[in-house]
């Protein structure tokens, strides 16, 4: 009898030890709806299911629910197409405001664009766009087709910036929406832009207000249009050490009279990359009395994958070109051709030849 009791006691002890061992190092199963993780680090804006939709706030302050993965893009803002291409999304663009005839450099560095539908603007075709089934539509906050786009039931993300601070936010937001490698590419671009802004402003911030040249940026010769304040153009003029001669005029591409230009009497005139020929302006007798013409300081703005002066990724090159153009004595060692080559290789994954660089610097097509 004693032997039987001893065997039973030994068996019970063995079972108890085995039970303890089976539960060692494991967390208890949480109640339904609670996380097994004790950290509690997830923010309210995060979606526990990483494959589900997510909500972002666009640059119009609107909350927009977008897919976890964005594979097909429609981009209605001309300038933003270059940012999307820079972030590696040219093959994702199924509809674009661009066309190869007008922007051949962009199609050269972003060959995936060749498969995209050219629409938006005056050629906007809602039915054709719907057939492309984009996951998301990018557009500027001033786009006249926003309501039509929203009627599609496809997420519409509105974008806009008038300063370099806002531009960096736009690039970051775009990278976050695209996901994957685009996040790191956006951060790298913003670091480059910030570095160039800092190095240029370290020089130009020392220029007294009275010594800053008056700069006029012409966006069209006929009709005569200029860029005023509250624009990225106004921002890069100031960064480069100038003052916007048309600062009294607000916004982009504002029509003005020759009398206004004569009254402003700019020291430097920059003709936009698609605004017309700078030589035409310089030889026009109507402009002959203006200081910039008399001093031979009328310049053609470079234009590459997009217009350097207008809201695209090449704003990072524009600030350098503008600084050297407006204040050449302060930036003698700045080699714009070399910077352009390096930029295209690093951010647009394209090796420019010397001939191609010169064409971009003089706003010529490939």
Short mmCIF file of C-alpha atoms in Angstrom, two decimals:
data_model
loop_
_atom_site.label_atom_id
_atom_site.label_comp_id
_atom_site.label_asym_id
_atom_site.label_seq_id
_atom_site.Cartn_x
_atom_site.Cartn_y
_atom_site.Cartn_z
CA UNK A 1 0.00 0.00 0.00
CA UNK A 2 2.81 2.39 0.89
CA UNK A 3 4.41 1.73 -2.49
CA UNK A 4 1.18 2.64 -4.29
CA UNK A 5 0.88 5.91 -2.36
CA UNK A 6 4.51 6.76 -3.12
CA UNK A 7 4.00 6.17 -6.84
CA UNK A 8 0.88 8.33 -6.89
CA UNK A 9 2.65 11.20 -5.08
CA UNK A 10 5.58 11.04 -7.50
CA UNK A 11 3.24 11.10 -10.47
CA UNK A 12 1.35 14.15 -9.16
CA UNK A 13 4.61 16.08 -8.59
CA UNK A 14 5.77 15.29 -12.14
CA UNK A 15 2.53 16.54 -13.67
CA UNK A 16 2.74 19.79 -11.59
CA UNK A 17 6.29 20.49 -12.77
CA UNK A 18 5.35 19.83 -16.40
CA UNK A 19 2.42 22.26 -16.19
CA UNK A 20 4.64 25.04 -14.79
CA UNK A 21 7.23 24.49 -17.51
CA UNK A 22 4.65 24.71 -20.29
CA UNK A 23 3.57 28.23 -19.23
CA UNK A 24 7.04 29.71 -18.53
CA UNK A 25 7.99 32.73 -20.76
CA UNK A 26 4.52 33.22 -22.31
CA UNK A 27 2.16 36.18 -21.97
CA UNK A 28 -1.43 35.48 -20.90
CA UNK A 29 -3.95 35.78 -23.75
CA UNK A 30 -5.47 39.29 -23.59
CA UNK A 31 -9.22 39.87 -23.48
CA UNK A 32 -10.90 40.28 -26.87
CA UNK A 33 -10.11 43.65 -28.52
CA UNK A 34 -6.98 44.34 -26.43
CA UNK A 35 -3.36 44.16 -27.55
CA UNK A 36 -0.99 41.55 -26.17
CA UNK A 37 1.74 44.20 -26.19
CA UNK A 38 2.12 46.15 -22.94
CA UNK A 39 3.81 49.15 -24.64
CA UNK A 40 0.70 51.10 -25.70
CA UNK A 41 2.77 53.11 -28.24
CA UNK A 42 0.28 53.10 -31.14
CA UNK A 43 -1.10 56.60 -31.82
CA UNK A 44 -4.82 57.17 -32.45
CA UNK A 45 -4.05 57.94 -36.12
CA UNK A 46 -2.38 54.61 -36.70
CA UNK A 47 -4.32 51.69 -38.08
CA UNK A 48 -3.61 48.42 -36.21
CA UNK A 49 -4.04 46.50 -39.49
CA UNK A 50 -1.10 47.67 -41.62
CA UNK A 51 -2.85 46.43 -44.76
CA UNK A 52 -5.95 48.55 -44.16
CA UNK A 53 -6.68 52.13 -45.23
CA UNK A 54 -5.03 55.07 -43.46
CA UNK A 55 -5.96 58.69 -42.98
CA UNK A 56 -3.67 61.61 -43.88
CA UNK A 57 -4.16 65.37 -43.72
CA UNK A 58 -3.43 67.09 -47.03
CA UNK A 59 -2.10 70.61 -47.52
CA UNK A 60 -5.61 72.05 -47.71
CA UNK A 61 -6.15 70.76 -44.16
CA UNK A 62 -8.52 68.05 -45.37
CA UNK A 63 -8.46 64.55 -43.87
CA UNK A 64 -8.26 62.00 -46.67
CA UNK A 65 -8.52 58.22 -46.32
CA UNK A 66 -6.10 56.48 -48.68
CA UNK A 67 -5.19 52.84 -49.36
CA UNK A 68 -2.36 51.28 -47.36
CA UNK A 69 -0.53 50.70 -50.65
CA UNK A 70 -0.73 53.14 -53.53
CA UNK A 71 0.01 51.50 -56.86
CA UNK A 72 -1.76 53.78 -59.36
CA UNK A 73 -1.52 57.57 -59.30
CA UNK A 74 -3.26 60.36 -61.14
CA UNK A 75 -1.31 63.63 -60.86
CA UNK A 76 -3.14 66.78 -61.90
CA UNK A 77 -0.54 69.29 -60.66
CA UNK A 78 2.13 69.89 -63.30
CA UNK A 79 4.99 70.62 -60.90
CA UNK A 80 4.18 67.74 -58.57
CA UNK A 81 4.69 65.21 -61.35
CA UNK A 82 8.43 65.85 -61.12
CA UNK A 83 8.36 65.28 -57.36
CA UNK A 84 6.53 61.98 -57.90
CA UNK A 85 9.08 60.94 -60.54
CA UNK A 86 11.94 61.91 -58.23
CA UNK A 87 10.45 59.66 -55.54
CA UNK A 88 10.48 56.73 -57.97
CA UNK A 89 6.79 56.70 -58.90
CA UNK A 90 6.90 57.36 -62.67
CA UNK A 91 5.69 53.81 -63.40
CA UNK A 92 2.79 54.31 -60.96
CA UNK A 93 1.46 57.40 -62.74
CA UNK A 94 -1.51 56.30 -64.86
CA UNK A 95 -2.83 59.80 -65.59
CA UNK A 96 -0.89 63.05 -65.73
CA UNK A 97 -1.21 66.74 -66.54
CA UNK A 98 2.05 66.48 -68.50
CA UNK A 99 2.77 65.65 -72.12
CA UNK A 100 6.01 64.58 -73.74
CA UNK A 101 6.07 67.37 -76.33
CA UNK A 102 6.04 70.13 -73.70
CA UNK A 103 8.11 68.39 -71.02
CA UNK A 104 10.47 66.02 -72.87
CA UNK A 105 13.15 66.05 -70.15
CA UNK A 106 10.70 64.66 -67.59
CA UNK A 107 9.79 61.77 -69.87
CA UNK A 108 13.51 61.15 -70.42
CA UNK A 109 14.25 60.77 -66.70
CA UNK A 110 10.87 59.16 -65.93
CA UNK A 111 10.17 56.80 -68.85
CA UNK A 112 7.22 55.23 -67.03
CA UNK A 113 5.27 58.41 -67.80
CA UNK A 114 5.04 57.33 -71.42
CA UNK A 115 2.30 54.87 -70.43
CA UNK A 116 0.21 57.51 -68.63
CA UNK A 117 -2.91 59.19 -69.94
CA UNK A 118 -2.34 62.91 -70.58
CA UNK A 119 -5.37 64.73 -69.23
CA UNK A 120 -6.37 67.41 -66.70
CA UNK A 121 -6.30 71.15 -67.35
CA UNK A 122 -8.17 72.14 -70.50
CA UNK A 123 -7.97 68.51 -71.71
CA UNK A 124 -9.56 67.02 -68.59
CA UNK A 125 -11.66 63.94 -69.39
CA UNK A 126 -13.35 62.43 -66.35
CA UNK A 127 -14.50 59.27 -68.11
CA UNK A 128 -11.02 58.42 -69.39
CA UNK A 129 -9.60 59.07 -65.94
CA UNK A 130 -12.11 56.74 -64.29
CA UNK A 131 -11.11 54.00 -66.70
CA UNK A 132 -7.53 54.23 -65.40
CA UNK A 133 -8.80 53.37 -61.85
CA UNK A 134 -6.22 55.41 -59.89
CA UNK A 135 -5.81 54.67 -56.18
CA UNK A 136 -5.27 58.36 -55.50
CA UNK A 137 -5.39 61.74 -57.25
CA UNK A 138 -2.89 64.52 -56.49
CA UNK A 139 -3.92 68.06 -57.40
CA UNK A 140 -3.15 71.64 -56.43
CA UNK A 141 -5.45 73.44 -54.01
CA UNK A 142 -6.44 75.80 -56.84
CA UNK A 143 -7.48 73.04 -59.25
CA UNK A 144 -10.86 73.88 -60.79
CA UNK A 145 -11.76 70.21 -61.15
CA UNK A 146 -11.51 69.26 -57.46
CA UNK A 147 -15.26 68.65 -57.08
CA UNK A 148 -15.34 66.53 -60.23
CA UNK A 149 -12.37 64.54 -58.99
CA UNK A 150 -13.95 64.00 -55.58
CA UNK A 151 -17.14 62.81 -57.28
CA UNK A 152 -15.19 59.81 -58.53
CA UNK A 153 -15.05 58.36 -55.04
CA UNK A 154 -11.26 58.16 -55.32
CA UNK A 155 -9.09 59.87 -52.66
CA UNK A 156 -8.11 63.39 -53.72
CA UNK A 157 -5.02 64.86 -52.02
CA UNK A 158 -4.66 68.63 -52.41
CA UNK A 159 -1.15 70.08 -52.39
CA UNK A 160 0.35 73.57 -52.51
CA UNK A 161 3.28 75.53 -51.14
CA UNK A 162 4.51 79.11 -51.38
CA UNK A 163 7.67 78.73 -49.30
CA UNK A 164 10.50 76.24 -48.93
CA UNK A 165 9.26 75.20 -45.50
CA UNK A 166 5.94 74.22 -47.05
CA UNK A 167 7.69 72.58 -49.98
CA UNK A 168 9.58 70.23 -47.67
CA UNK A 169 6.27 69.29 -46.03
CA UNK A 170 4.80 68.57 -49.46
CA UNK A 171 7.72 66.29 -50.37
CA UNK A 172 7.51 64.48 -47.03
CA UNK A 173 3.75 64.00 -47.37
CA UNK A 174 4.14 62.64 -50.88
CA UNK A 175 6.83 60.21 -49.73
CA UNK A 176 4.65 59.01 -46.86
CA UNK A 177 1.70 58.44 -49.19
CA UNK A 178 3.78 56.52 -51.75
CA UNK A 179 5.55 54.52 -49.05
CA UNK A 180 8.48 52.15 -49.51
CA UNK A 181 11.70 53.72 -50.81
CA UNK A 182 9.89 57.02 -51.42
CA UNK A 183 10.05 57.84 -47.71
CA UNK A 184 13.86 57.75 -47.62
CA UNK A 185 14.15 59.51 -50.99
CA UNK A 186 11.94 62.34 -49.73
CA UNK A 187 14.08 62.72 -46.60
CA UNK A 188 17.29 62.74 -48.67
CA UNK A 189 15.93 65.44 -50.99
CA UNK A 190 14.79 67.60 -48.08
CA UNK A 191 18.22 67.26 -46.47
CA UNK A 192 19.87 68.39 -49.71
CA UNK A 193 17.46 71.32 -50.13
CA UNK A 194 17.92 72.39 -46.51
CA UNK A 195 21.70 72.23 -46.84
CA UNK A 196 21.72 74.40 -49.95
CA UNK A 197 19.31 76.91 -48.42
CA UNK A 198 21.49 77.17 -45.35
CA UNK A 199 24.74 77.65 -47.27
CA UNK A 200 23.27 80.28 -49.59
CA UNK A 201 21.50 82.21 -46.84
CA UNK A 202 24.72 82.22 -44.80
CA UNK A 203 26.01 84.56 -47.51
CA UNK A 204 22.93 86.47 -48.65
CA UNK A 205 21.54 87.19 -45.19
CA UNK A 206 24.47 89.56 -44.74
CA UNK A 207 23.39 91.73 -47.68
CA UNK A 208 21.79 94.96 -46.48
CA UNK A 209 18.25 95.62 -47.67
CA UNK A 210 19.41 98.72 -49.57
CA UNK A 211 22.03 96.70 -51.45
CA UNK A 212 19.72 93.93 -52.65
CA UNK A 213 19.04 94.05 -56.41
CA UNK A 214 15.42 94.44 -57.51
CA UNK A 215 14.54 91.29 -59.44
CA UNK A 216 11.61 90.91 -61.83
CA UNK A 217 10.52 87.39 -62.79
CA UNK A 218 8.58 87.38 -66.05
CA UNK A 219 6.29 84.40 -66.67
CA UNK A 220 4.89 85.56 -70.00
CA UNK A 221 5.91 88.21 -72.51
CA UNK A 222 2.53 88.32 -74.24
CA UNK A 223 0.42 89.01 -72.31
CA UNK A 224 2.92 90.48 -69.89
CA UNK A 225 2.75 88.49 -66.65
CA UNK A 226 4.97 88.44 -63.57
CA UNK A 227 5.20 86.59 -60.25
CA UNK A 228 4.50 88.61 -57.12
CA UNK A 229 4.56 87.94 -53.40
CA UNK A 230 3.11 84.86 -51.67
CA UNK A 231 4.84 82.63 -54.21
CA UNK A 232 7.79 80.23 -54.22
CA UNK A 233 9.32 82.62 -56.77
CA UNK A 234 9.28 85.43 -54.23
CA UNK A 235 10.92 83.07 -51.74
CA UNK A 236 13.82 82.04 -53.99
CA UNK A 237 14.44 85.65 -55.03
CA UNK A 238 14.86 86.58 -51.37
CA UNK A 239 16.99 83.50 -50.59
CA UNK A 240 19.26 84.41 -53.51
CA UNK A 241 19.85 87.87 -52.10
CA UNK A 242 17.42 89.92 -54.16
CA UNK A 243 14.11 91.63 -53.57
CA UNK A 244 11.06 90.98 -55.70
CA UNK A 245 10.43 94.07 -57.83
CA UNK A 246 6.79 92.95 -58.18
CA UNK A 247 6.23 92.31 -54.47
CA UNK A 248 3.27 94.70 -54.47
CA UNK A 249 1.48 92.25 -56.75
CA UNK A 250 0.25 89.09 -55.05
CA UNK A 251 0.30 85.55 -56.42
CA UNK A 252 1.59 83.83 -59.55
CA UNK A 253 1.37 84.88 -63.18
CA UNK A 254 -0.26 88.25 -62.65
CA UNK A 255 -0.87 90.45 -65.67
CA UNK A 256 0.73 93.88 -65.40
CA UNK A 257 1.32 96.90 -67.61
CA UNK A 258 4.58 98.13 -69.08
CA UNK A 259 4.08 101.32 -67.09
CA UNK A 260 4.19 99.32 -63.86
CA UNK A 261 7.42 97.61 -64.91
CA UNK A 262 9.00 100.95 -65.81
CA UNK A 263 8.02 102.31 -62.40
CA UNK A 264 9.55 99.28 -60.65
CA UNK A 265 12.73 99.67 -62.77
CA UNK A 266 14.23 96.24 -61.88
CA UNK A 267 18.01 95.75 -61.71
CA UNK A 268 17.72 92.13 -62.87
CA UNK A 269 15.12 90.52 -65.13
CA UNK A 270 14.68 86.75 -65.26
CA UNK A 271 12.53 85.36 -68.05
CA UNK A 272 10.84 82.10 -67.12
CA UNK A 273 11.87 78.90 -68.88
CA UNK A 274 8.65 78.77 -70.90
CA UNK A 275 7.86 82.50 -70.93
CA UNK A 276 9.61 83.42 -74.14
CA UNK A 277 13.12 84.37 -75.22
CA UNK A 278 15.17 86.65 -72.97
CA UNK A 279 16.90 88.10 -76.05
CA UNK A 280 13.55 89.16 -77.45
CA UNK A 281 12.88 91.17 -74.30
CA UNK A 282 16.37 92.65 -74.19
CA UNK A 283 16.04 93.93 -77.79
CA UNK A 284 12.51 95.28 -77.37
CA UNK A 285 12.60 99.12 -77.39
CA UNK A 286 9.75 99.20 -74.87
CA UNK A 287 12.16 97.79 -72.29
CA UNK A 288 15.18 99.90 -73.26
CA UNK A 289 14.91 102.41 -70.41
CA UNK A 290 14.91 99.76 -67.66
CA UNK A 291 18.09 99.38 -65.59
CA UNK A 292 18.36 95.60 -66.08
CA UNK A 293 18.33 96.00 -69.87
CA UNK A 294 20.79 98.86 -69.83
CA UNK A 295 23.19 96.86 -67.63
CA UNK A 296 22.81 93.66 -69.67
CA UNK A 297 21.25 91.77 -66.77
CA UNK A 298 18.40 89.99 -68.53
CA UNK A 299 18.59 86.21 -68.11
CA UNK A 300 16.81 83.10 -69.34
CA UNK A 301 15.77 80.79 -66.50
CA UNK A 302 16.92 77.16 -66.87
CA UNK A 303 14.32 74.47 -67.51
CA UNK A 304 14.84 70.72 -67.28
CA UNK A 305 12.60 67.88 -66.17
CA UNK A 306 10.41 70.73 -65.02
CA UNK A 307 10.80 74.51 -64.92
CA UNK A 308 13.49 75.24 -62.33
CA UNK A 309 11.70 78.39 -61.18
CA UNK A 310 8.22 76.91 -60.64
CA UNK A 311 7.38 74.55 -57.77
CA UNK A 312 9.19 71.42 -58.98
CA UNK A 313 12.00 69.37 -57.46
CA UNK A 314 14.59 71.46 -59.30
CA UNK A 315 13.86 74.38 -56.99
CA UNK A 316 16.92 73.01 -55.18
CA UNK A 317 18.97 73.93 -58.27
CA UNK A 318 17.07 77.18 -58.85
CA UNK A 319 18.15 78.74 -55.58
CA UNK A 320 21.79 78.08 -56.49
CA UNK A 321 21.48 79.36 -60.06
CA UNK A 322 19.57 82.44 -58.87
CA UNK A 323 22.14 83.24 -56.18
CA UNK A 324 24.99 83.10 -58.69
CA UNK A 325 22.99 85.06 -61.28
CA UNK A 326 21.75 87.82 -58.97
CA UNK A 327 24.94 88.11 -56.89
CA UNK A 328 27.74 86.67 -59.04
CA UNK A 329 30.57 88.21 -57.02
CA UNK A 330 29.41 86.37 -53.90
CA UNK A 331 29.17 82.94 -55.55
CA UNK A 332 32.17 82.79 -57.88
CA UNK A 333 33.01 79.20 -56.92
CA UNK A 334 29.52 77.83 -57.45
CA UNK A 335 29.55 75.51 -60.49
CA UNK A 336 25.91 75.19 -61.60
CA UNK A 337 26.68 72.70 -64.37
CA UNK A 338 28.38 70.37 -61.91
CA UNK A 339 25.55 70.75 -59.40
CA UNK A 340 22.98 69.96 -62.08
CA UNK A 341 24.83 66.80 -63.11
CA UNK A 342 25.12 65.63 -59.53
CA UNK A 343 21.46 66.42 -58.79
CA UNK A 344 20.16 64.52 -61.79
CA UNK A 345 22.30 61.50 -60.94
CA UNK A 346 21.39 61.48 -57.26
CA UNK A 347 17.71 62.40 -57.31
CA UNK A 348 16.48 61.66 -60.85
CA UNK A 349 18.70 58.63 -61.47
CA UNK A 350 19.91 60.02 -64.78
CA UNK A 351 23.42 60.76 -66.07
CA UNK A 352 23.46 64.04 -67.98
CA UNK A 353 26.04 64.69 -70.67
CA UNK A 354 27.80 68.06 -70.84
CA UNK A 355 25.71 68.94 -73.88
CA UNK A 356 22.48 68.06 -72.08
CA UNK A 357 23.45 70.21 -69.11
CA UNK A 358 24.01 73.22 -71.36
CA UNK A 359 20.64 72.70 -73.02
CA UNK A 360 18.90 72.64 -69.64
CA UNK A 361 20.75 75.74 -68.48
CA UNK A 362 19.54 77.60 -71.57
CA UNK A 363 15.97 76.19 -71.41
CA UNK A 364 16.31 74.09 -74.56
CA UNK A 365 14.70 70.72 -75.26
CA UNK A 366 16.79 67.52 -75.54
#
